[in-house]
Amino acid sequence: MYGDDIASVLISEDEIAAKVEELAELVAKRYPAGAPEGDLLLVGVLKGAIFFMTDLAKKLTVPTQMEFMAVSSYGSSTSSSGVVRIMKDLDKDIAGRNVLIVEDIIDSGLTLSWLLRNLSSRNPASLEVVTLLRKPDALRTQVDVMAVGFDIPNEFVVGYGLDYAERYRDLPYIGTLDPKVYGG
Ligand code: 5GP
Ligand code: MG
Ligand code: MG
């Protein structure tokens, strides 16, 4: 539906579904149902993580609640500076809760490390991260991630929540964008 904007399918819809099930099993093992901290609190980072978060929640065998945050990172459009502004904060206090940040992709890891510092200052009982995708640069940063779906090459990807200029989020798969789209 986007003509020939998509250069290649990197991860198919079926591959994503299988991975989400795998990640859900892994996550459920860490968070027994009926914990004194209450239901596991998924914190989704808007907007990229929405598809992953809802699919993951549907596959998790423990009860979850959902909160969303929107952050924007200062810097150029292609690289983040690590200076982050909260565009939409959580609606609820997370003190004493088991919090799992659900991310779409970790590139430099700067946004996520800022988010981890910010949320841990609110005194959750625990704070972990699950990300669907991770790029090579992320391995150089000190961000501790509980679970990663796919390690992908250092290419710009779209689909399954990930955008370019707010487009392509609705694709059911993850693909690479033809360079002509961003003027390459
Ligand atoms: P970081 O702070 O880890 O460098 O930036 C992470 C954020 O950059 C992601 O949440 C996402 O919004 C954006 N990003 C990084 N790589 C990609 C990519 O390949 N495709 C898209 N659509 N966004 C990306
Ligand atoms: Mg993100
Ligand atoms: Mg984006």
PDB file of C-alpha atoms and ligand atoms in Angstrom, residues 80 103-112 135 152 155-158 162-164, ligand 1:
ATOM      1  CA  SER A  80      19.493  11.465  19.792  1.00  0.00           C
ATOM      2  CA  GLU A 103      10.315  -0.196  23.894  1.00  0.00           C
ATOM      3  CA  ASP A 104      10.198  -0.493  20.123  1.00  0.00           C
ATOM      4  CA  ILE A 105      13.887  -0.068  19.376  1.00  0.00           C
ATOM      5  CA  ILE A 106      17.113   0.819  21.123  1.00  0.00           C
ATOM      6  CA  ASP A 107      19.600   2.611  18.926  1.00  0.00           C
ATOM      7  CA  SER A 108      22.122   4.693  20.873  1.00  0.00           C
ATOM      8  CA  GLY A 109      20.342   3.816  24.114  1.00  0.00           C
ATOM      9  CA  LEU A 110      20.470   7.443  25.239  1.00  0.00           C
ATOM     10  CA  THR A 111      16.701   7.897  25.393  1.00  0.00           C
ATOM     11  CA  LEU A 112      16.266   4.712  27.354  1.00  0.00           C
ATOM     12  CA  LYS A 135      20.717  -1.893  16.904  1.00  0.00           C
ATOM     13  CA  ILE A 152      19.105  -5.913  13.710  1.00  0.00           C
ATOM     14  CA  GLU A 155      19.627   0.326   9.040  1.00  0.00           C
ATOM     15  CA  PHE A 156      16.609   2.579   9.345  1.00  0.00           C
ATOM     16  CA  VAL A 157      13.518   0.412   9.741  1.00  0.00           C
ATOM     17  CA  VAL A 158       9.792   1.120   9.711  1.00  0.00           C
ATOM     18  CA  LEU A 162       7.939   2.448  13.796  1.00  0.00           C
ATOM     19  CA  ASP A 163       7.578   5.508  11.612  1.00  0.00           C
ATOM     20  CA  TYR A 164       9.321   7.737   9.181  1.00  0.00           C
TER      21      TYR A 164
HETATM   22  P1  5GP B   1      18.139   6.131  20.972  1.00  0.00           P
HETATM   23  O1  5GP B   1      18.068   7.149  22.061  1.00  0.00           O
HETATM   24  O2  5GP B   1      18.227   4.708  21.477  1.00  0.00           O
HETATM   25  O3  5GP B   1      19.227   6.447  19.986  1.00  0.00           O
HETATM   26  O4  5GP B   1      16.821   6.335  20.120  1.00  0.00           O
HETATM   27  C1  5GP B   1      15.765   5.452  20.158  1.00  0.00           C
HETATM   28  C2  5GP B   1      14.607   6.042  19.380  1.00  0.00           C
HETATM   29  O5  5GP B   1      15.034   6.478  18.074  1.00  0.00           O
HETATM   30  C3  5GP B   1      13.551   4.995  19.114  1.00  0.00           C
HETATM   31  O6  5GP B   1      12.604   4.920  20.153  1.00  0.00           O
HETATM   32  C4  5GP B   1      12.964   5.453  17.798  1.00  0.00           C
HETATM   33  O7  5GP B   1      11.961   6.421  18.035  1.00  0.00           O
HETATM   34  C5  5GP B   1      14.118   6.097  17.077  1.00  0.00           C
HETATM   35  N1  5GP B   1      14.777   5.157  16.145  1.00  0.00           N
HETATM   36  C6  5GP B   1      16.007   4.633  16.247  1.00  0.00           C
HETATM   37  N2  5GP B   1      16.290   3.819  15.207  1.00  0.00           N
HETATM   38  C7  5GP B   1      15.172   3.806  14.439  1.00  0.00           C
HETATM   39  C8  5GP B   1      14.826   3.138  13.205  1.00  0.00           C
HETATM   40  O8  5GP B   1      15.578   2.358  12.597  1.00  0.00           O
HETATM   41  N3  5GP B   1      13.589   3.374  12.717  1.00  0.00           N
HETATM   42  C9  5GP B   1      12.696   4.213  13.337  1.00  0.00           C
HETATM   43  N4  5GP B   1      11.518   4.371  12.753  1.00  0.00           N
HETATM   44  N5  5GP B   1      12.982   4.870  14.490  1.00  0.00           N
HETATM   45  C10 5GP B   1      14.209   4.662  15.034  1.00  0.00           C
END
